[in-house]
PDB file of C-alpha atoms and ligand atoms in Angstrom:
ATOM      1  CA  MET A  16      -1.468 -14.720  -6.826  1.00 95.00           C
ATOM      2  CA  GLU A  17      -0.605 -13.099 -10.017  1.00 96.00           C
ATOM      3  CA  ILE A  18       3.521 -12.061  -9.921  1.00 97.00           C
ATOM      4  CA  VAL A  19       4.403  -9.816 -12.398  1.00 97.00           C
ATOM      5  CA  VAL A  20       8.246  -8.959 -12.127  1.00 97.00           C
ATOM      6  CA  LEU A  21       9.121  -5.912 -14.634  1.00 96.00           C
ATOM      7  CA  PRO A  22      12.532  -4.148 -15.457  1.00 96.00           C
ATOM      8  CA  THR A  23      11.952  -0.624 -13.800  1.00 96.00           C
ATOM      9  CA  ALA A  24       9.723   1.234 -11.134  1.00 97.00           C
ATOM     10  CA  GLU A  25       8.363   3.246 -13.964  1.00 97.00           C
ATOM     11  CA  ASP A  26       7.132  -0.044 -15.870  1.00 97.00           C
ATOM     12  CA  ILE A  27       5.281  -1.171 -12.607  1.00 98.00           C
ATOM     13  CA  ALA A  28       3.825   2.575 -12.041  1.00 98.00           C
ATOM     14  CA  ARG A  29       2.119   2.194 -15.519  1.00 98.00           C
ATOM     15  CA  ALA A  30       0.986  -1.556 -15.117  1.00 98.00           C
ATOM     16  CA  ALA A  31      -0.582  -0.582 -11.728  1.00 98.00           C
ATOM     17  CA  ALA A  32      -1.828   2.740 -12.926  1.00 98.00           C
ATOM     18  CA  ASP A  33      -3.861   0.954 -15.882  1.00 98.00           C
ATOM     19  CA  ARG A  34      -5.844  -1.017 -12.976  1.00 97.00           C
ATOM     20  CA  ILE A  35      -6.654   2.031 -11.061  1.00 98.00           C
ATOM     21  CA  GLU A  36      -7.616   3.846 -14.525  1.00 98.00           C
ATOM     22  CA  ASN A  37      -9.984   0.563 -15.357  1.00 98.00           C
ATOM     23  CA  LEU A  38     -11.717   0.922 -11.946  1.00 98.00           C
ATOM     24  CA  VAL A  39     -12.310   4.497 -11.825  1.00 98.00           C
ATOM     25  CA  LYS A  40     -13.644   4.535 -15.417  1.00 98.00           C
ATOM     26  CA  SER A  41     -16.109   1.626 -14.887  1.00 98.00           C
ATOM     27  CA  ARG A  42     -16.615   2.723 -10.926  1.00 98.00           C
ATOM     28  CA  PRO A  43     -16.188   6.669 -10.657  1.00 98.00           C
ATOM     29  CA  ASP A  44     -17.082   6.450  -7.155  1.00 98.00           C
ATOM     30  CA  ALA A  45     -14.661   3.756  -6.527  1.00 98.00           C
ATOM     31  CA  VAL A  46     -12.901   3.354  -2.603  1.00 98.00           C
ATOM     32  CA  LEU A  47      -9.334   3.519  -3.174  1.00 98.00           C
ATOM     33  CA  GLY A  48      -6.834   2.271  -0.325  1.00 98.00           C
ATOM     34  CA  LEU A  49      -3.883   4.679  -0.273  1.00 98.00           C
ATOM     35  CA  ALA A  50       0.066   3.355   0.934  1.00 98.00           C
ATOM     36  CA  THR A  51       2.538   5.968   1.776  1.00 98.00           C
ATOM     37  CA  GLY A  52       6.112   5.367   1.481  1.00 96.00           C
ATOM     38  CA  SER A  53       8.146   5.255  -1.466  1.00 97.00           C
ATOM     39  CA  SER A  54       7.239   2.175  -3.244  1.00 98.00           C
ATOM     40  CA  PRO A  55       3.885   3.706  -4.566  1.00 98.00           C
ATOM     41  CA  LEU A  56       5.249   7.212  -5.223  1.00 98.00           C
ATOM     42  CA  PRO A  57       5.978   6.868  -9.114  1.00 98.00           C
ATOM     43  CA  LEU A  58       2.092   5.219  -9.520  1.00 98.00           C
ATOM     44  CA  TYR A  59       0.804   8.209  -8.092  1.00 98.00           C
ATOM     45  CA  LYS A  60       3.092  10.194 -10.211  1.00 98.00           C
ATOM     46  CA  GLU A  61       1.799   8.279 -13.206  1.00 98.00           C
ATOM     47  CA  LEU A  62      -1.919   8.882 -12.119  1.00 98.00           C
ATOM     48  CA  GLY A  63      -1.242  12.659 -12.101  1.00 98.00           C
ATOM     49  CA  ARG A  64       0.162  12.698 -15.326  1.00 98.00           C
ATOM     50  CA  ARG A  65      -2.966  10.708 -16.664  1.00 98.00           C
ATOM     51  CA  HIS A  66      -5.227  13.148 -14.973  1.00 98.00           C
ATOM     52  CA  ALA A  67      -3.459  16.243 -16.369  1.00 98.00           C
ATOM     53  CA  GLU A  68      -2.526  14.781 -19.816  1.00 98.00           C
ATOM     54  CA  GLU A  69      -5.543  12.607 -20.383  1.00 98.00           C
ATOM     55  CA  GLY A  70      -8.419  13.540 -18.218  1.00 98.00           C
ATOM     56  CA  LEU A  71      -8.676  10.569 -15.705  1.00 98.00           C
ATOM     57  CA  SER A  72     -10.520  11.626 -13.061  1.00 98.00           C
ATOM     58  CA  PHE A  73     -11.181  10.966  -9.317  1.00 98.00           C
ATOM     59  CA  ALA A  74     -13.759  13.643  -8.708  1.00 98.00           C
ATOM     60  CA  GLN A  75     -16.072  11.193  -7.275  1.00 98.00           C
ATOM     61  CA  ALA A  76     -13.687   8.802  -6.213  1.00 98.00           C
ATOM     62  CA  ARG A  77     -12.998   7.930  -2.319  1.00 98.00           C
ATOM     63  CA  ALA A  78     -10.042   7.020  -0.479  1.00 98.00           C
ATOM     64  CA  PHE A  79      -8.701   5.255   2.818  1.00 98.00           C
ATOM     65  CA  LEU A  80      -5.128   5.561   3.596  1.00 98.00           C
ATOM     66  CA  LEU A  81      -3.674   2.426   5.611  1.00 98.00           C
ATOM     67  CA  ASP A  82      -1.976   4.079   8.326  1.00 98.00           C
ATOM     68  CA  GLU A  83      -0.782   6.787  10.352  1.00 98.00           C
ATOM     69  CA  TYR A  84       1.977   8.045  12.783  1.00 98.00           C
ATOM     70  CA  VAL A  85       0.952   8.474  16.427  1.00 98.00           C
ATOM     71  CA  GLY A  86       1.839  12.118  18.236  1.00 94.00           C
ATOM     72  CA  LEU A  87       3.015  13.741  14.870  1.00 96.00           C
ATOM     73  CA  ALA A  88       1.507  17.605  15.283  1.00 94.00           C
ATOM     74  CA  PRO A  89      -1.245  17.436  12.395  1.00 93.00           C
ATOM     75  CA  ASP A  90       0.994  19.861  10.421  1.00 95.00           C
ATOM     76  CA  HIS A  91       3.975  17.669  10.336  1.00 97.00           C
ATOM     77  CA  PRO A  92       5.409  17.107   6.714  1.00 97.00           C
ATOM     78  CA  GLU A  93       5.804  13.122   7.576  1.00 97.00           C
ATOM     79  CA  ALA A  94       2.295  12.625   9.071  1.00 97.00           C
ATOM     80  CA  TYR A  95       0.925  10.229   6.362  1.00 98.00           C
ATOM     81  CA  ARG A  96      -2.211  12.564   5.830  1.00 97.00           C
ATOM     82  CA  ASN A  97      -0.072  15.295   4.538  1.00 98.00           C
ATOM     83  CA  VAL A  98       2.365  12.854   2.680  1.00 98.00           C
ATOM     84  CA  ILE A  99      -0.775  11.490   0.912  1.00 98.00           C
ATOM     85  CA  ARG A 100      -2.215  15.120   0.096  1.00 98.00           C
ATOM     86  CA  ARG A 101       1.379  16.207  -1.455  1.00 98.00           C
ATOM     87  CA  GLU A 102       1.988  12.979  -3.447  1.00 98.00           C
ATOM     88  CA  PHE A 103      -1.207  12.223  -4.562  1.00 98.00           C
ATOM     89  CA  VAL A 104      -4.244  14.350  -3.823  1.00 98.00           C
ATOM     90  CA  SER A 105      -2.355  17.795  -5.242  1.00 98.00           C
ATOM     91  CA  LEU A 106      -1.757  15.693  -8.538  1.00 98.00           C
ATOM     92  CA  VAL A 107      -5.218  14.822  -9.322  1.00 98.00           C
ATOM     93  CA  ASP A 108      -9.015  16.457  -8.970  1.00 98.00           C
ATOM     94  CA  ILE A 109     -10.035  13.982  -5.871  1.00 98.00           C
ATOM     95  CA  ASN A 110     -12.115  15.924  -3.136  1.00 98.00           C
ATOM     96  CA  GLU A 111      -9.773  16.182   0.256  1.00 97.00           C
ATOM     97  CA  ASP A 112     -13.100  15.586   2.044  1.00 97.00           C
ATOM     98  CA  SER A 113     -13.499  12.345   0.574  1.00 98.00           C
ATOM     99  CA  VAL A 114      -9.733  10.730   1.751  1.00 98.00           C
ATOM    100  CA  LYS A 115     -10.066   9.557   5.294  1.00 98.00           C
ATOM    101  CA  SER A 116      -7.139   8.585   7.275  1.00 98.00           C
ATOM    102  CA  PRO A 117      -6.675   6.931  10.932  1.00 98.00           C
ATOM    103  CA  SER A 118      -5.914   9.308  13.714  1.00 96.00           C
ATOM    104  CA  GLY A 119      -2.702   9.316  15.169  1.00 95.00           C
ATOM    105  CA  THR A 120      -3.639  12.480  17.593  1.00 95.00           C
ATOM    106  CA  ALA A 121      -7.246  11.272  19.132  1.00 96.00           C
ATOM    107  CA  ASP A 122      -7.788  11.267  22.592  1.00 96.00           C
ATOM    108  CA  ASP A 123      -9.221   7.759  22.524  1.00 97.00           C
ATOM    109  CA  ILE A 124      -7.528   6.129  19.912  1.00 97.00           C
ATOM    110  CA  THR A 125      -8.957   2.578  20.233  1.00 97.00           C
ATOM    111  CA  ALA A 126     -12.397   4.352  19.653  1.00 98.00           C
ATOM    112  CA  ALA A 127     -10.969   6.250  16.845  1.00 98.00           C
ATOM    113  CA  CYS A 128     -10.034   2.995  15.226  1.00 98.00           C
ATOM    114  CA  ALA A 129     -13.282   1.370  15.616  1.00 98.00           C
ATOM    115  CA  GLU A 130     -14.861   4.392  14.015  1.00 98.00           C
ATOM    116  CA  TYR A 131     -12.489   3.965  11.185  1.00 98.00           C
ATOM    117  CA  GLU A 132     -13.357   0.451  10.612  1.00 98.00           C
ATOM    118  CA  LYS A 133     -17.090   1.322  10.796  1.00 98.00           C
ATOM    119  CA  ALA A 134     -16.323   4.484   8.111  1.00 98.00           C
ATOM    120  CA  MET A 135     -14.862   1.857   5.563  1.00 98.00           C
ATOM    121  CA  GLN A 136     -17.763  -0.594   6.018  1.00 98.00           C
ATOM    122  CA  ALA A 137     -19.943   2.409   5.383  1.00 98.00           C
ATOM    123  CA  ALA A 138     -18.113   3.321   2.160  1.00 98.00           C
ATOM    124  CA  GLY A 139     -18.718  -0.295   0.936  1.00 98.00           C
ATOM    125  CA  GLY A 140     -15.224  -1.544   1.834  1.00 98.00           C
ATOM    126  CA  VAL A 141     -12.096  -0.924  -0.327  1.00 98.00           C
ATOM    127  CA  ASP A 142     -12.322  -1.447  -4.068  1.00 98.00           C
ATOM    128  CA  ILE A 143      -8.870  -1.630  -4.808  1.00 98.00           C
ATOM    129  CA  GLN A 144      -5.931  -1.592  -2.078  1.00 98.00           C
ATOM    130  CA  ILE A 145      -2.574  -0.320  -2.736  1.00 98.00           C
ATOM    131  CA  LEU A 146      -0.043  -2.184  -0.842  1.00 98.00           C
ATOM    132  CA  GLY A 147       4.360  -1.508  -0.507  1.00 98.00           C
ATOM    133  CA  ILE A 148       6.104  -3.981   1.736  1.00 98.00           C
ATOM    134  CA  GLY A 149       8.791  -3.432   4.550  1.00 97.00           C
ATOM    135  CA  THR A 150      11.892  -5.043   4.600  1.00 96.00           C
ATOM    136  CA  ASP A 151      10.800  -7.131   7.857  1.00 96.00           C
ATOM    137  CA  GLY A 152       7.608  -8.390   5.456  1.00 97.00           C
ATOM    138  CA  HIS A 153       4.858  -6.044   7.021  1.00 97.00           C
ATOM    139  CA  ILE A 154       2.356  -4.444   5.364  1.00 98.00           C
ATOM    140  CA  ALA A 155       0.704  -1.249   6.319  1.00 98.00           C
ATOM    141  CA  PHE A 156       2.223  -1.235   9.857  1.00 98.00           C
ATOM    142  CA  ASN A 157       1.651  -4.805  10.726  1.00 98.00           C
ATOM    143  CA  GLU A 158       4.395  -6.049  11.992  1.00 98.00           C
ATOM    144  CA  PRO A 159       5.848  -9.658  12.934  1.00 98.00           C
ATOM    145  CA  ALA A 160       3.598 -11.385  15.084  1.00 97.00           C
ATOM    146  CA  SER A 161       0.802  -9.251  14.313  1.00 98.00           C
ATOM    147  CA  ALA A 162      -2.651 -11.540  14.152  1.00 98.00           C
ATOM    148  CA  LEU A 163      -3.600 -12.511  10.737  1.00 98.00           C
ATOM    149  CA  THR A 164      -7.137 -11.489  11.962  1.00 98.00           C
ATOM    150  CA  SER A 165      -6.022  -8.055  13.064  1.00 98.00           C
ATOM    151  CA  ARG A 166      -7.966  -5.243  12.835  1.00 98.00           C
ATOM    152  CA  THR A 167      -7.253  -1.232  12.853  1.00 98.00           C
ATOM    153  CA  ARG A 168      -5.178  -0.632  16.143  1.00 98.00           C
ATOM    154  CA  ILE A 169      -2.728   1.335  17.637  1.00 98.00           C
ATOM    155  CA  THR A 170       0.853  -0.718  17.518  1.00 98.00           C
ATOM    156  CA  THR A 171       4.475  -0.501  17.983  1.00 98.00           C
ATOM    157  CA  LEU A 172       7.049  -0.299  14.924  1.00 97.00           C
ATOM    158  CA  THR A 173      10.256  -2.670  15.131  1.00 97.00           C
ATOM    159  CA  GLU A 174      13.489  -1.030  15.281  1.00 97.00           C
ATOM    160  CA  GLN A 175      14.168  -2.597  11.787  1.00 95.00           C
ATOM    161  CA  THR A 176      11.048  -0.223  10.385  1.00 96.00           C
ATOM    162  CA  ARG A 177      12.046   2.827  12.426  1.00 98.00           C
ATOM    163  CA  GLU A 178      15.537   2.587  10.790  1.00 97.00           C
ATOM    164  CA  ASP A 179      14.346   2.104   7.390  1.00 95.00           C
ATOM    165  CA  ASN A 180      11.854   5.499   7.851  1.00 96.00           C
ATOM    166  CA  ALA A 181      14.773   7.365   9.549  1.00 97.00           C
ATOM    167  CA  ARG A 182      15.471   8.384   5.807  1.00 96.00           C
ATOM    168  CA  PHE A 183      12.023  10.741   6.134  1.00 96.00           C
ATOM    169  CA  PHE A 184      13.320  12.271   9.583  1.00 97.00           C
ATOM    170  CA  ASP A 185      16.415  14.319  10.662  1.00 96.00           C
ATOM    171  CA  SER A 186      17.314  11.270  13.029  1.00 96.00           C
ATOM    172  CA  ILE A 187      15.802   7.795  13.798  1.00 97.00           C
ATOM    173  CA  ASP A 188      15.221   9.382  17.443  1.00 97.00           C
ATOM    174  CA  ASP A 189      12.480  11.394  15.315  1.00 97.00           C
ATOM    175  CA  VAL A 190      10.508   8.140  13.934  1.00 97.00           C
ATOM    176  CA  PRO A 191       7.484   7.885  16.363  1.00 98.00           C
ATOM    177  CA  MET A 192       7.485   4.323  18.217  1.00 98.00           C
ATOM    178  CA  HIS A 193       3.559   3.810  17.990  1.00 98.00           C
ATOM    179  CA  VAL A 194       1.472   3.955  14.921  1.00 98.00           C
ATOM    180  CA  VAL A 195      -2.104   3.241  14.057  1.00 98.00           C
ATOM    181  CA  THR A 196      -2.749   0.708  11.087  1.00 98.00           C
ATOM    182  CA  GLN A 197      -5.555  -0.940   9.354  1.00 98.00           C
ATOM    183  CA  GLY A 198      -4.981  -4.767  10.422  1.00 98.00           C
ATOM    184  CA  LEU A 199      -4.423  -7.642   8.162  1.00 98.00           C
ATOM    185  CA  GLY A 200      -8.078  -8.894   8.692  1.00 98.00           C
ATOM    186  CA  THR A 201      -9.041  -5.533   7.266  1.00 98.00           C
ATOM    187  CA  ILE A 202      -6.744  -5.343   4.404  1.00 98.00           C
ATOM    188  CA  MET A 203      -7.924  -8.791   3.224  1.00 98.00           C
ATOM    189  CA  GLU A 204     -11.592  -7.362   3.132  1.00 98.00           C
ATOM    190  CA  SER A 205     -10.293  -5.034   0.116  1.00 98.00           C
ATOM    191  CA  LYS A 206     -11.737  -6.396  -2.967  1.00 98.00           C
ATOM    192  CA  GLU A 207      -8.424  -6.257  -5.078  1.00 98.00           C
ATOM    193  CA  ILE A 208      -4.906  -5.706  -4.056  1.00 98.00           C
ATOM    194  CA  VAL A 209      -1.957  -4.377  -5.909  1.00 98.00           C
ATOM    195  CA  LEU A 210       1.886  -4.566  -3.968  1.00 98.00           C
ATOM    196  CA  ILE A 211       4.274  -2.761  -5.293  1.00 98.00           C
ATOM    197  CA  ALA A 212       7.848  -4.095  -4.257  1.00 98.00           C
ATOM    198  CA  THR A 213      11.248  -2.419  -5.894  1.00 98.00           C
ATOM    199  CA  GLY A 214      14.846  -2.436  -4.742  1.00 97.00           C
ATOM    200  CA  ALA A 215      16.952  -5.289  -3.700  1.00 98.00           C
ATOM    201  CA  ASN A 216      16.323  -4.487  -0.053  1.00 97.00           C
ATOM    202  CA  LYS A 217      12.566  -6.078  -0.647  1.00 98.00           C
ATOM    203  CA  ALA A 218      13.964  -9.563  -2.332  1.00 98.00           C
ATOM    204  CA  GLU A 219      13.773 -11.461   1.031  1.00 98.00           C
ATOM    205  CA  ALA A 220      10.345  -9.891   2.016  1.00 98.00           C
ATOM    206  CA  VAL A 221       8.953 -10.541  -1.526  1.00 98.00           C
ATOM    207  CA  ALA A 222      10.477 -14.138  -1.639  1.00 98.00           C
ATOM    208  CA  GLN A 223       8.780 -14.887   1.815  1.00 98.00           C
ATOM    209  CA  LEU A 224       5.547 -13.066   0.370  1.00 98.00           C
ATOM    210  CA  VAL A 225       5.314 -15.231  -2.836  1.00 98.00           C
ATOM    211  CA  GLU A 226       6.817 -18.499  -1.770  1.00 98.00           C
ATOM    212  CA  GLY A 227       7.169 -18.791   1.855  1.00 98.00           C
ATOM    213  CA  PRO A 228       4.517 -20.315   4.516  1.00 98.00           C
ATOM    214  CA  VAL A 229       1.983 -18.219   5.379  1.00 98.00           C
ATOM    215  CA  SER A 230       3.136 -17.220   8.896  1.00 98.00           C
ATOM    216  CA  ALA A 231       2.736 -14.029  11.352  1.00 98.00           C
ATOM    217  CA  PHE A 232       6.540 -13.995  11.224  1.00 97.00           C
ATOM    218  CA  TRP A 233       6.349 -12.604   7.539  1.00 98.00           C
ATOM    219  CA  PRO A 234       2.899 -10.649   8.050  1.00 98.00           C
ATOM    220  CA  ALA A 235       2.380 -10.444   4.237  1.00 98.00           C
ATOM    221  CA  THR A 236       2.271 -13.860   3.525  1.00 98.00           C
ATOM    222  CA  VAL A 237      -1.242 -13.548   4.559  1.00 98.00           C
ATOM    223  CA  LEU A 238      -2.105 -12.143   0.960  1.00 98.00           C
ATOM    224  CA  GLN A 239      -1.452 -15.706  -0.176  1.00 98.00           C
ATOM    225  CA  ASN A 240      -5.124 -16.251   0.961  1.00 98.00           C
ATOM    226  CA  HIS A 241      -6.415 -12.968  -0.998  1.00 98.00           C
ATOM    227  CA  GLN A 242      -8.553 -13.937  -4.108  1.00 96.00           C
ATOM    228  CA  HIS A 243      -7.414 -11.065  -6.308  1.00 97.00           C
ATOM    229  CA  ILE A 244      -3.796  -9.880  -5.779  1.00 98.00           C
ATOM    230  CA  THR A 245      -1.529  -8.800  -8.130  1.00 98.00           C
ATOM    231  CA  VAL A 246       2.437  -8.628  -6.716  1.00 98.00           C
ATOM    232  CA  PHE A 247       4.368  -6.241  -8.980  1.00 98.00           C
ATOM    233  CA  ALA A 248       8.039  -6.352  -8.306  1.00 98.00           C
ATOM    234  CA  ASP A 249      11.004  -4.829 -10.059  1.00 97.00           C
ATOM    235  CA  GLU A 250      13.884  -7.287 -11.124  1.00 96.00           C
ATOM    236  CA  ALA A 251      16.056  -6.151  -8.201  1.00 97.00           C
ATOM    237  CA  ALA A 252      12.773  -7.211  -5.600  1.00 98.00           C
ATOM    238  CA  GLY A 253      12.147 -10.370  -7.663  1.00 97.00           C
ATOM    239  CA  ALA A 254      15.680 -11.466  -7.362  1.00 97.00           C
ATOM    240  CA  ASP A 255      15.266 -14.208  -4.699  1.00 98.00           C
ATOM    241  CA  LEU A 256      11.932 -15.561  -6.119  1.00 98.00           C
ATOM    242  CA  LYS A 257      12.585 -19.346  -6.900  1.00 97.00           C
ATOM    243  CA  LEU A 258       9.969 -19.771  -9.671  1.00 96.00           C
ATOM    244  CA  LEU A 259      10.874 -16.302 -11.501  1.00 94.00           C
ATOM    245  CA  SER A 260      10.782 -17.850 -14.865  1.00 93.00           C
ATOM    246  CA  TYR A 261       7.418 -19.549 -14.355  1.00 95.00           C
ATOM    247  CA  TYR A 262       5.646 -16.267 -13.059  1.00 94.00           C
ATOM    248  CA  ASP A 263       6.895 -14.946 -16.364  1.00 92.00           C
ATOM    249  CA  HIS A 264       5.952 -17.371 -18.305  1.00 93.00           C
ATOM    250  CA  MET A 265       2.188 -17.448 -16.861  1.00 92.00           C
ATOM    251  CA  TYR A 266       2.165 -13.524 -17.355  1.00 92.00           C
ATOM    252  CA  ARG A 267       3.245 -13.568 -20.718  1.00 92.00           C
ATOM    253  CA  ASN A 268       0.450 -16.327 -21.678  1.00 94.00           C
ATOM    254  CA  ARG A 269      -2.215 -14.861 -19.375  1.00 89.00           C
ATOM    255  CA  PRO A 270      -5.515 -15.999 -20.970  1.00 88.00           C
ATOM    256  CA  GLU A 271      -6.675 -12.398 -21.591  1.00 78.00           C
ATOM    257  CA  ALA A 272      -3.209 -11.258 -23.215  1.00 69.00           C
TER     258      ALA A 272
HETATM  259  C1  F6R B   6       2.819   3.027   4.632  1.00 92.09           C
HETATM  260  C2  F6R B   6       3.044   1.581   4.655  1.00 92.09           C
HETATM  261  C3  F6R B   6       4.282   0.664   4.945  1.00 92.09           C
HETATM  262  C4  F6R B   6       4.974   0.702   3.751  1.00 92.09           C
HETATM  263  C5  F6R B   6       6.355  -0.058   3.783  1.00 92.09           C
HETATM  264  C6  F6R B   6       7.126   0.355   2.520  1.00 92.09           C
HETATM  265  O1  F6R B   6       1.714   3.291   4.413  1.00 92.09           O
HETATM  266  O2  F6R B   6       1.717   0.919   4.783  1.00 92.09           O
HETATM  267  O3  F6R B   6       3.799  -0.749   4.884  1.00 92.09           O
HETATM  268  O4  F6R B   6       4.229   0.271   2.397  1.00 92.09           O
HETATM  269  O5  F6R B   6       6.738   0.377   5.079  1.00 92.09           O
HETATM  270  O6  F6R B   6       7.628   1.234   2.784  1.00 92.09           O
HETATM  271  P1  F6R B   6       8.500   2.268   1.389  1.00 92.09           P
HETATM  272  O7  F6R B   6       7.847   2.233  -0.046  1.00 92.09           O
HETATM  273  O8  F6R B   6       9.081   3.540   1.691  1.00 92.09           O
HETATM  274  O9  F6R B   6       9.792   1.041   1.158  1.00 92.09           O
END
């Protein structure tokens, strides 16, 4: 794992955007893995700026979303497909038909999940997966006790996550109980992962992710087994890391720096 602790969310956005820019410049039809939630918003804004001011193009890129609420009406503003349309697709030139998301409204959700996995494989897999992390250590919506090999499926949110996400709804009662999410095994197949964590409420999850034992109790710890992952944290989110100064030393003296 490469651990990069930077002062602000904007610093993280620029560093993460460099990764995406390098990829789409070398491979214009790259497959992006998109997360929703607040953590990637500065990154999407920065990519939008690079598109508008520097001509960075996503015209041939393809994308898959990580997850979706079950049961929200297709036009609900918090349905993740609509969040991504608003926060990313509308800022760049990606073709909306090339952006796929799991269905939270299919009659047969299990069959739709299997189709989603097939579509990801047919696209050649995700080249770069953007991730946030939940305060309980979830990635996508793989909550504690998710199988480390899990695939795309319907599952149940913890009360903690529903409380955390209530800020996007009128009340916690409006936060769906169920979601469709890529599994931990699915996410582990992406070729590169960029995880973004900002704010003090992520400090415990980040410390577990980087320094804890691999355990379904903190699902993000499965990422310790990934070959090519960078964890970007701001100072508040990185505050509980025991080896912080060592990670900083490694980053500043990395061979390519
Ligand atoms: C959203 C997702 C979630 C969020 C996590 C953190 O697509 O997959 O795992 O990344 O809940 O959410 P924020 O960034 O809002 O703190």
